[in-house]
Coordinates of C-alpha atoms and ligand atoms in Angstrom, one line a residue:
X1 CA 0.0 0.0 0.0
X2 CA 1.4 3.4 -0.9
X3 CA 0.9 6.6 1.0
X4 CA -1.6 9.0 -0.5
X5 CA 0.4 12.2 -0.2
X6 CA 1.0 14.5 -3.2
X7 CA 4.0 14.1 -5.4
X8 CA 5.8 17.4 -4.8
X9 CA 9.4 17.1 -5.9
X10 CA 12.1 18.7 -3.8
X11 CA 13.4 21.3 -6.2
X12 CA 15.8 24.1 -5.4
X13 CA 13.7 26.8 -7.0
X14 CA 10.7 25.9 -4.9
X15 CA 12.8 27.4 -2.0
X16 CA 13.1 30.7 -3.8
X17 CA 9.4 30.6 -4.8
X18 CA 8.5 30.2 -1.1
X19 CA 10.8 33.0 -0.1
X20 CA 9.4 35.3 -2.8
X21 CA 5.8 34.5 -1.7
X22 CA 6.2 34.5 2.1
X23 CA 9.1 36.9 2.6
X24 CA 9.0 39.0 -0.6
X25 CA 10.6 42.1 0.9
X26 CA 13.2 40.5 3.1
X27 CA 16.6 42.1 2.6
X28 CA 19.3 40.7 0.4
X29 CA 22.2 43.1 0.9
X30 CA 25.6 42.8 -0.7
X31 CA 28.9 44.5 -0.7
X32 CA 29.2 44.8 -4.5
X33 CA 32.5 43.9 -6.2
X34 CA 32.4 47.4 -7.7
X35 CA 32.4 48.9 -4.2
X36 CA 29.0 50.3 -3.0
X37 CA 26.5 48.3 -1.0
X38 CA 23.5 47.0 -3.0
X39 CA 20.0 46.2 -1.6
X40 CA 17.4 44.0 -3.0
X41 CA 14.9 41.4 -1.8
X42 CA 13.7 37.8 -2.5
X43 CA 10.8 38.8 -4.8
X44 CA 13.3 40.7 -7.0
X45 CA 15.9 38.0 -6.8
X46 CA 13.4 35.5 -8.0
X47 CA 12.3 37.6 -10.9
X48 CA 15.9 38.1 -12.0
X49 CA 16.8 34.4 -11.5
X50 CA 13.9 33.5 -13.8
X51 CA 15.5 35.9 -16.4
X52 CA 18.8 34.1 -15.9
X53 CA 17.2 30.8 -16.7
X54 CA 15.4 32.2 -19.7
X55 CA 18.5 33.9 -21.0
X56 CA 20.7 30.8 -20.5
X57 CA 18.2 28.9 -22.7
X58 CA 18.5 31.6 -25.3
X59 CA 22.3 30.9 -25.3
X60 CA 21.5 27.3 -26.0
X61 CA 21.9 25.9 -22.5
X62 CA 19.9 22.8 -21.9
X63 CA 19.0 20.4 -19.1
X64 CA 22.1 18.9 -17.6
X65 CA 24.6 21.4 -19.1
X66 CA 27.1 22.8 -16.7
X67 CA 27.4 26.6 -16.2
X68 CA 30.3 27.7 -14.1
X69 CA 30.6 30.7 -11.8
X70 CA 33.9 32.2 -10.5
X71 CA 32.4 34.7 -8.1
X72 CA 32.2 36.1 -4.6
X73 CA 29.0 36.1 -2.5
X74 CA 26.8 38.7 -3.9
X75 CA 23.2 39.0 -5.1
X76 CA 24.2 38.4 -8.7
X77 CA 25.9 35.1 -7.8
X78 CA 22.7 34.1 -5.9
X79 CA 20.5 34.9 -8.9
X80 CA 22.9 33.0 -11.2
X81 CA 22.9 30.0 -8.9
X82 CA 19.1 29.7 -8.8
X83 CA 18.8 30.7 -12.5
X84 CA 21.2 28.0 -13.6
X85 CA 19.5 25.3 -11.6
X86 CA 16.1 26.7 -12.6
X87 CA 17.0 26.2 -16.2
X88 CA 17.5 22.5 -15.5
X89 CA 21.3 23.1 -15.9
X90 CA 24.0 22.5 -13.3
X91 CA 25.7 25.3 -11.4
X92 CA 29.5 24.7 -11.1
X93 CA 31.0 26.9 -8.5
X94 CA 34.7 27.2 -9.1
X95 CA 37.2 28.1 -6.4
X96 CA 39.3 31.1 -7.6
X97 CA 42.0 30.4 -5.0
X98 CA 43.1 27.3 -6.9
X99 CA 46.1 27.4 -9.2
X100 CA 45.2 28.5 -12.7
X101 CA 46.1 25.0 -14.1
X102 CA 43.7 23.4 -11.5
X103 CA 40.9 25.8 -12.5
X104 CA 41.4 25.0 -16.2
X105 CA 41.5 21.2 -15.4
X106 CA 38.3 21.5 -13.4
X107 CA 36.5 23.6 -16.0
X108 CA 37.4 21.2 -18.8
X109 CA 36.5 18.1 -16.7
X110 CA 33.1 19.6 -15.8
X111 CA 32.6 20.7 -19.4
X112 CA 31.1 24.0 -18.4
X113 CA 29.8 25.9 -21.5
X114 CA 29.4 29.3 -19.9
X115 CA 31.5 31.0 -17.3
X116 CA 30.0 33.8 -15.2
X117 CA 32.8 35.7 -13.4
X118 CA 33.3 38.7 -11.2
X119 CA 35.3 41.7 -12.3
X120 CA 38.1 40.6 -9.9
X121 CA 38.8 37.5 -11.9
X122 CA 38.8 38.9 -15.4
X123 CA 42.7 39.2 -15.5
X124 CA 43.0 35.6 -14.1
X125 CA 40.7 34.1 -16.7
X126 CA 42.0 36.2 -19.6
X127 CA 45.5 34.8 -18.9
X128 CA 44.2 31.2 -19.1
X129 CA 41.4 31.7 -21.7
X130 CA 43.2 29.5 -24.3
X131 CA 43.1 26.6 -21.8
X132 CA 39.3 26.9 -21.6
X133 CA 38.2 25.7 -25.1
X134 CA 34.8 24.5 -24.0
X135 CA 33.6 27.8 -22.7
X136 CA 31.4 29.4 -25.4
X137 CA 30.7 32.7 -23.6
X138 CA 32.0 34.7 -20.6
X139 CA 29.4 36.7 -18.7
X140 CA 31.0 39.3 -16.5
X141 CA 29.0 39.9 -13.4
X142 CA 28.7 43.7 -13.7
X143 CA 26.9 46.4 -15.6
X144 CA 27.9 48.1 -18.9
X145 CA 29.4 51.1 -17.0
X146 CA 31.9 48.9 -15.2
X147 CA 32.6 46.5 -18.1
X148 CA 36.4 46.2 -18.7
X149 CA 38.1 45.9 -22.1
X150 CA 38.5 42.2 -22.6
X151 CA 39.4 39.8 -25.3
X152 CA 37.3 37.0 -23.7
X153 CA 35.1 35.1 -26.1
X154 CA 31.6 36.6 -26.5
X155 CA 32.2 38.6 -23.3
X156 CA 29.1 40.5 -22.2
X157 CA 28.2 42.4 -19.0
X158 CA 25.7 40.4 -17.0
X159 CA 23.2 43.3 -16.7
X160 CA 23.0 43.7 -20.5
X161 CA 22.9 40.0 -21.1
X162 CA 20.0 39.7 -18.5
X163 CA 18.1 42.6 -20.0
X164 CA 17.7 40.5 -23.2
X165 CA 15.2 38.3 -21.2
X166 CA 11.7 39.5 -20.4
X167 CA 11.2 37.1 -17.4
X168 CA 8.0 35.6 -18.9
X169 CA 9.2 32.2 -18.1
X170 CA 8.6 29.2 -15.9
X171 CA 11.2 27.1 -14.2
X172 CA 12.2 24.1 -16.3
X173 CA 10.6 21.0 -14.7
X174 CA 13.2 18.4 -13.7
X175 CA 12.8 15.5 -11.4
X176 CA 14.1 15.9 -7.9
X177 CA 17.1 13.5 -8.4
X178 CA 18.3 15.6 -11.4
X179 CA 21.7 17.2 -10.9
X180 CA 21.6 20.7 -9.7
X181 CA 25.2 21.6 -8.8
X182 CA 28.7 20.4 -9.0
X183 CA 31.6 21.3 -6.7
X184 CA 35.1 19.9 -6.9
X185 CA 37.0 18.7 -3.8
X186 CA 40.1 20.8 -3.0
X187 CA 42.3 17.8 -4.0
X188 CA 45.4 17.8 -1.8
X189 CA 46.3 14.6 -3.5
X190 CA 45.6 13.6 -7.1
X191 CA 43.1 15.2 -9.4
X192 CA 40.2 17.1 -7.8
X193 CA 36.9 15.1 -7.8
X194 CA 33.5 16.4 -8.9
X195 CA 30.8 16.0 -6.3
X196 CA 27.3 16.3 -8.0
X197 CA 24.5 17.5 -5.8
X198 CA 20.9 16.9 -6.8
X199 CA 17.9 19.2 -6.2
X200 CA 16.6 16.7 -3.7
X201 CA 19.9 16.4 -1.7
X202 CA 20.3 20.2 -1.7
X203 CA 16.8 20.8 -0.4
X204 CA 17.0 18.0 2.3
X205 CA 20.4 19.2 3.4
X206 CA 19.3 22.8 3.7
X207 CA 16.3 21.8 5.8
X208 CA 18.6 19.9 8.2
X209 CA 20.8 23.0 8.5
X210 CA 17.9 25.2 9.6
X211 CA 17.2 23.1 12.6
X212 CA 17.5 24.5 16.1
X213 CA 20.4 22.3 17.0
X214 CA 22.1 23.0 13.7
X215 CA 22.3 26.7 12.5
X216 CA 18.9 27.4 14.1
X217 CA 17.7 29.8 11.4
X218 CA 14.5 31.8 11.3
X219 CA 12.8 34.7 9.6
X220 CA 14.2 37.1 12.2
X221 CA 17.8 36.2 11.4
X222 CA 20.1 38.3 9.3
X223 CA 22.5 35.7 7.9
X224 CA 25.9 36.6 6.5
X225 CA 27.6 33.7 4.6
X226 CA 31.3 34.6 4.8
X227 CA 32.1 31.1 3.6
X228 CA 32.1 31.6 -0.2
X229 CA 29.5 29.9 -2.3
X230 CA 32.4 28.2 -4.1
X231 CA 33.6 26.5 -0.9
X232 CA 31.7 23.2 -0.3
X233 CA 28.3 24.2 -1.6
X234 CA 28.5 27.4 0.5
X235 CA 27.5 25.4 3.6
X236 CA 23.9 25.5 2.3
X237 CA 23.2 29.1 3.3
X238 CA 22.1 30.2 -0.1
X239 CA 19.3 27.7 0.3
X240 CA 18.7 27.5 4.1
X241 CA 18.4 31.3 4.6
X242 CA 15.6 31.9 1.9
X243 CA 14.0 28.6 3.0
X244 CA 13.1 30.2 6.4
X245 CA 12.9 33.8 5.1
X246 CA 16.1 35.0 6.9
X247 CA 17.7 38.1 5.4
X248 CA 20.9 37.4 3.5
X249 CA 23.9 39.7 3.9
X250 CA 26.5 38.9 1.2
X251 CA 30.0 40.3 2.1
X252 CA 31.4 40.3 -1.5
X253 CA 35.2 40.2 -2.0
X254 CA 36.4 41.8 1.2
X255 CA 36.8 39.2 3.9
X256 CA 39.4 40.8 6.2
X257 CA 38.5 41.5 9.9
X258 CA 37.7 45.2 9.5
X259 CA 35.5 44.7 6.4
X260 CA 33.6 41.8 8.0
X261 CA 33.1 43.8 11.1
X262 CA 31.8 46.8 9.1
X263 CA 29.2 44.6 7.4
X264 CA 28.1 43.0 10.7
X265 CA 27.5 46.4 12.3
X266 CA 26.0 48.0 9.3
X267 CA 23.5 45.2 8.6
X268 CA 22.9 44.0 12.1
X269 CA 24.0 40.5 11.3
X270 CA 22.7 37.8 13.7
X271 CA 24.3 34.6 12.3
X272 CA 27.4 34.0 10.2
X273 CA 29.6 31.0 9.1
X274 CA 33.2 30.7 8.0
X275 CA 36.5 28.9 8.6
X276 CA 38.5 29.6 11.8
X277 CA 40.9 31.9 10.0
X278 CA 38.2 34.4 9.3
X279 CA 37.0 34.4 12.9
X280 CA 40.6 34.8 14.0
X281 CA 41.0 37.9 11.8
X282 CA 37.8 39.4 13.1
X283 CA 38.8 38.7 16.7
X284 CA 42.2 40.5 16.1
X285 CA 40.3 43.4 14.7
X286 CA 37.9 43.6 17.7
X287 CA 40.8 43.3 20.2
X288 CA 42.8 46.0 18.4
X289 CA 39.9 48.5 18.1
X290 CA 37.7 47.7 21.1
X291 CA 34.8 47.3 18.7
X292 CA 31.8 45.1 19.5
X293 CA 29.5 42.8 17.5
X294 CA 26.3 43.4 19.5
X295 CA 23.8 42.1 16.9
X296 CA 25.5 38.7 16.5
X297 CA 24.3 35.8 18.6
X298 CA 25.9 32.8 17.0
X299 CA 28.5 31.8 14.5
X300 CA 29.2 28.5 12.7
X301 CA 32.9 27.6 12.5
X302 CA 34.2 24.7 10.5
X303 CA 36.4 23.7 7.6
X304 CA 39.2 23.0 10.0
X305 CA 39.2 22.5 13.8
X306 CA 38.1 25.5 15.8
X307 CA 40.7 26.2 18.5
X308 CA 39.2 26.5 22.0
X309 CA 40.8 30.0 22.4
X310 CA 38.5 31.3 19.6
X311 CA 35.4 29.6 21.1
X312 CA 36.2 31.1 24.5
X313 CA 36.7 34.6 23.2
X314 CA 33.5 34.8 21.2
X315 CA 31.4 33.2 23.9
X316 CA 32.8 34.8 27.0
X317 CA 33.8 38.2 25.7
X318 CA 31.3 38.9 22.9
X319 CA 28.3 36.8 23.9
X320 CA 28.3 34.9 20.5
X321 CA 27.6 31.2 20.7
X322 CA 30.1 29.1 18.7
X323 CA 28.6 26.2 16.6
X324 CA 31.6 24.1 15.8
X325 CA 30.8 22.1 12.6
X326 CA 32.5 19.5 10.6
X327 CA 31.8 18.6 7.0
X328 CA 33.2 18.1 3.6
X329 CA 32.3 18.8 -0.1
X330 CA 31.1 15.2 -0.4
X331 CA 28.5 15.7 2.4
X332 CA 26.8 18.8 0.9
X333 CA 28.8 19.7 3.2
X334 CA 27.5 19.5 6.8
X335 CA 28.2 16.2 8.7
X336 CA 28.2 17.2 12.4
X337 CA 27.3 20.3 14.4
X338 CA 27.9 21.1 18.1
X339 CA 24.8 21.6 20.2
X340 CA 24.4 20.9 23.9
X341 CA 22.4 17.7 24.6
X342 CA 20.8 17.3 28.0
X343 CA 23.3 14.6 28.8
X344 CA 26.1 17.2 28.9
X345 CA 24.2 20.3 29.9
X346 CA 25.7 20.2 33.4
X347 CA 29.2 20.9 32.1
X348 CA 30.6 24.4 32.7
X349 CA 33.7 26.4 32.1
X350 CA 36.8 24.6 30.7
X351 CA 34.9 21.2 30.7
X352 CA 32.3 22.6 28.3
X353 CA 35.0 24.3 26.2
X354 CA 36.8 20.9 25.9
X355 CA 33.6 19.3 24.7
X356 CA 33.0 22.2 22.2
X357 CA 36.4 21.5 20.7
X358 CA 34.8 18.3 19.4
X359 CA 33.0 18.7 16.1
X360 CA 29.6 17.8 17.4
X361 CA 26.9 15.3 16.6
X362 CA 25.5 14.2 13.3
X363 CA 22.0 15.5 12.5
X364 CA 19.2 13.3 11.2
X365 CA 20.1 12.0 7.7
X366 CA 23.8 11.5 8.6
X367 CA 24.5 8.0 9.8
X368 CA 28.0 7.7 11.3
X369 CA 30.4 5.0 12.3
X370 CA 34.1 4.6 13.0
X371 CA 36.0 1.4 11.9
X372 CA 39.5 -0.1 11.9
X373 CA 41.4 -0.7 8.7
X374 CA 39.5 -3.9 8.2
X375 CA 36.1 -2.3 8.4
X376 CA 35.3 -3.6 11.9
X377 CA 33.2 -1.1 13.9
X378 CA 35.0 0.5 16.9
X379 CA 33.4 1.5 20.2
X380 CA 32.0 4.9 21.0
X381 CA 34.1 5.6 24.1
X382 CA 35.7 8.9 23.3
X383 CA 39.2 7.6 23.0
X384 CA 39.3 4.8 20.4
X385 CA 39.9 6.4 17.0
X386 CA 39.2 5.0 13.6
X387 CA 38.1 5.7 10.1
X388 CA 35.1 7.9 10.0
X389 CA 32.4 6.7 7.7
X390 CA 29.0 8.2 6.8
X391 CA 25.8 7.4 5.0
X392 CA 22.8 9.6 4.0
X393 CA 20.7 11.2 1.3
X394 CA 23.0 14.2 0.9
X395 CA 26.2 12.2 0.8
X396 CA 28.1 11.4 -2.4
X397 CA 28.0 7.9 -3.8
X398 CA 30.1 8.4 -6.9
X399 CA 32.3 11.1 -8.4
X400 CA 31.6 12.9 -11.7
X401 CA 33.1 11.0 -14.7
X402 CA 34.6 8.4 -12.4
X403 CA 31.5 6.3 -12.3
X404 CA 33.4 3.1 -12.4
X405 CA 35.1 3.9 -9.1
X406 CA 33.4 2.4 -6.0
X407 CA 33.7 4.9 -3.1
X408 CA 31.3 3.2 -0.6
X409 CA 31.9 0.2 1.6
X410 CA 29.8 -3.0 1.4
X411 CA 27.2 -1.4 3.7
X412 CA 26.9 1.8 1.6
X413 CA 29.1 4.0 3.9
X414 CA 31.4 6.6 2.5
X415 CA 34.9 6.7 3.9
X416 CA 35.5 10.4 4.7
X417 CA 39.3 10.0 4.9
X418 CA 39.1 11.5 8.4
X419 CA 40.1 9.7 11.5
X420 CA 37.9 10.4 14.6
X421 CA 36.6 9.3 18.0
X422 CA 32.9 9.1 18.9
X423 CA 31.9 9.4 22.6
X424 CA 29.1 7.7 24.5
X425 CA 26.8 10.7 23.8
X426 CA 27.5 10.7 20.1
X427 CA 29.9 13.6 19.9
X428 CA 32.5 13.1 17.2
X429 CA 36.0 14.5 17.4
X430 CA 38.4 14.6 14.4
X431 CA 41.8 13.4 15.3
X432 CA 43.3 13.4 11.8
X433 CA 43.1 12.8 8.1
X434 CA 43.8 9.1 7.5
X435 CA 46.8 10.0 5.3
X436 CA 48.2 12.3 8.0
X437 CA 47.9 10.1 11.0
X438 CA 51.3 8.9 12.3
X439 CA 51.6 5.1 12.5
X440 CA 54.1 4.5 15.2
X441 CA 54.8 0.9 16.3
X442 CA 51.4 -0.2 15.0
X443 CA 49.6 2.5 17.0
X444 CA 48.2 5.8 15.7
X445 CA 49.3 9.2 16.8
X446 CA 47.0 12.1 16.0
X447 CA 48.8 14.9 14.2
X448 CA 46.0 17.3 14.9
X449 CA 46.1 16.7 18.7
X450 CA 49.8 17.4 18.7
X451 CA 49.4 20.5 16.6
X452 CA 46.7 21.9 18.8
X453 CA 48.8 21.3 21.9
X454 CA 51.9 22.8 20.3
X455 CA 50.1 26.1 19.3
X456 CA 49.5 26.6 23.0
X457 CA 53.3 27.3 23.5
X458 CA 53.8 31.1 23.9
X459 CA 54.8 32.7 20.6
X460 CA 53.9 29.9 18.3
X461 CA 51.8 31.1 15.3
X462 CA 51.2 27.8 13.6
X463 CA 52.2 24.2 14.0
X464 CA 52.1 21.2 11.8
X465 CA 53.0 17.6 12.5
X466 CA 54.1 15.1 9.8
X467 CA 55.7 11.7 10.1
X468 CA 59.4 10.9 9.8
X469 CA 60.6 7.4 8.8
X470 CA 62.0 5.5 11.7
X471 CA 63.8 2.1 11.6
X472 CA 62.3 0.9 14.9
X473 CA 58.8 2.4 15.0
X474 CA 58.2 2.8 11.3
X475 CA 57.0 6.4 11.7
X476 CA 57.7 9.1 14.4
X477 CA 56.3 12.7 14.6
X478 CA 58.2 15.7 13.4
X479 CA 56.9 19.0 14.7
X480 CA 57.1 22.0 12.3
X481 CA 56.6 25.5 13.8
X482 CA 56.1 29.0 12.5
X483 CA 56.8 31.6 15.2
X484 CA 55.0 35.0 15.7
X485 CA 57.2 37.8 14.4
X486 CA 60.2 38.5 16.6
X487 CA 59.6 35.6 18.9
X488 CA 62.4 33.0 19.5
X489 CA 61.4 29.4 19.0
X490 CA 61.6 26.8 21.7
X491 CA 64.1 24.0 21.3
X492 CA 63.0 20.4 21.2
X493 CA 63.5 19.8 24.9
X494 CA 61.5 22.9 25.9
X495 CA 58.7 21.8 23.6
X496 CA 58.7 18.2 24.8
X497 CA 58.5 19.5 28.4
X498 CA 55.6 21.7 27.5
X499 CA 53.7 18.9 25.8
X500 CA 54.5 16.3 28.5
X501 CA 51.2 16.7 30.4
X502 CA 49.1 17.2 27.3
X503 CA 49.7 14.1 25.3
X504 CA 50.9 10.5 25.9
X505 CA 54.7 10.2 26.4
X506 CA 55.2 8.1 23.2
X507 CA 53.4 10.8 21.2
X508 CA 56.1 13.5 21.9
X509 CA 57.8 14.7 18.7
X510 CA 61.2 13.3 18.0
X511 CA 62.3 16.5 16.2
X512 CA 61.4 20.1 15.7
X513 CA 62.0 22.5 12.8
X514 CA 61.1 26.1 12.4
X515 CA 59.9 27.6 9.0
X516 CA 59.0 31.1 8.0
X517 CA 55.8 29.8 6.5
X518 CA 53.8 26.6 6.3
X519 CA 52.2 25.8 2.9
X520 CA 48.4 25.9 2.7
X521 CA 45.8 24.6 0.3
X522 CA 43.4 26.9 -1.6
X523 CA 40.9 26.5 1.2
X524 CA 43.4 27.4 3.9
X525 CA 44.2 23.9 5.2
X526 CA 47.8 22.9 5.9
X527 CA 49.3 21.3 2.8
X528 CA 50.6 18.1 4.4
X529 CA 51.6 16.5 1.1
X530 CA 54.0 19.4 0.5
X531 CA 55.4 19.2 4.0
X532 CA 55.8 15.4 3.7
X533 CA 57.7 15.9 0.4
X534 CA 59.9 18.7 2.0
X535 CA 60.8 16.5 4.9
X536 CA 60.8 13.0 3.4
X537 CA 64.5 12.5 4.1
X538 CA 64.5 14.3 7.4
X539 CA 65.9 12.3 10.4
X540 CA 66.3 13.6 13.9
X541 CA 69.8 14.9 14.6
X542 CA 70.4 12.6 17.6
Ligands
LIG601 P1 36.4 20.4 2.2 O1 35.7 19.4 1.4 O2 37.3 21.3 1.4 O3 35.4 21.2 3.0 O4 37.3 19.6 3.2 C1 36.8 18.7 4.1 C2 37.8 18.3 5.2 O5 38.1 19.4 6.0 C3 37.3 17.3 6.1 O6 37.4 16.0 5.6 C4 38.1 17.5 7.3 O7 39.4 16.8 7.2 C5 38.3 19.0 7.3 N1 37.4 19.6 8.3 C6 36.2 20.2 8.0 N2 35.7 20.7 9.1 C7 36.5 20.4 10.2 C8 36.5 20.6 11.6 N3 35.5 21.3 12.2 N4 37.5 20.2 12.3 C9 38.6 19.5 11.7 N5 38.6 19.2 10.4 C10 37.6 19.7 9.6

């Protein structure tokens, strides 16, 4: 017997339709790439997104075609995003922080036929245009007045291009499992991999993100996605904010502490989301100027582990609750979020901060387990760590154009490549990437735990731990430090003494080197592959 409910497919543009009907005048404010702030609302965004869809079809774009964007978070990017998916095509958000060769590789692999780009990226794209043979047209996200001289094929200012559509158009009907978007993993090893989101996975994932114990979004919120739409599906905010009628505040290209603060104050932002580096920069700005962020009440921090010092400062000094979150491109991206369950509500002070350093618990739709290398499930005791595996409707099962490659285990779980513990209350803590974990004498040493402990040493700006080959133990930890300007580095003995009460004795690093700079990936993570390459022949002096 089947249920007798209506067949109402979960399509991305139904979210924008809802926002335009229920919250037509809600603010969508952006710092434009051209400079001034720009104000619009959901009703207008919907009208223009319909024009984008209509205009794309006039350019020959059809269902399933990929249309790329290389753009900051602004209202135009938002319209383009919905317009592309609403034409039945597939938005392909490209990360401009990648190397040009990687961008070209990704564009060609995705086969994107049109590229919509911000003014900022015109020089970058112009220099590599001959490597983008599949792109038929470049739409510059600006108006005629700001259009630069460019040799890009069929280049046109977005506003003029859009004006050629009258908006008398209906969304292209696709089924809910049709592809809506594609986002490539940052690829620290090998070629980047294309993760293909469906309309259904995007809508389900956005609904989960709005929950009280997730981002807790509502119509009274003023949401500022600092995390760019090109990073891991923009953490769902371009969907979850309009879904509940929250205002959207788009920060554009300027993401330094002072600029982010200006937008928060000006637009009375209540909720925001970004990687720890952004919140660190804002914190430095607040400390240096004595400024406040009175309208903010919570902030989601993820992408890499959020240091307890950041959590403490935001919560205790600025009254902003920190929602530590973990996820990855393959998970749409949210996998866990930190919220206080009744079982841990009695914790206070440092004990609560210690718990908040964990990445949180999976919401409904994310099944989670940890296993050993042979796939055997490990206990949820908060100390045993193993491979973190996940399953759910917004989690990838294949990569684009690598359909022959199996990425799920025999029970349908996706191996995240992260190593983690789970505790008795279901809180997950990342202890490493599986490639980064140090395998010493058959046991695992968490490089992240060591790094977090080492940055507590006065004057240390950044720490990274990689393995050194060792005849007896196979691998041993090497600690790499960057010091704050003008601060002398500790020697190995001083550092080992400092770490002695923070980690197990056999985890203590066997050597220490100091660099001026640690290499990072395009999304700000430590580039361990490069460090491993740099130190592959390194052996401790003694
Ligand atoms: P990306 O797909 O670029 O978002 O990268 C995903 C990876 O970032 C994950 O597999 C983790 O290794 C790492 N990551 C994301 N969030 C966190 C977090 N809160 N703590 C530690 N690592 C994280």
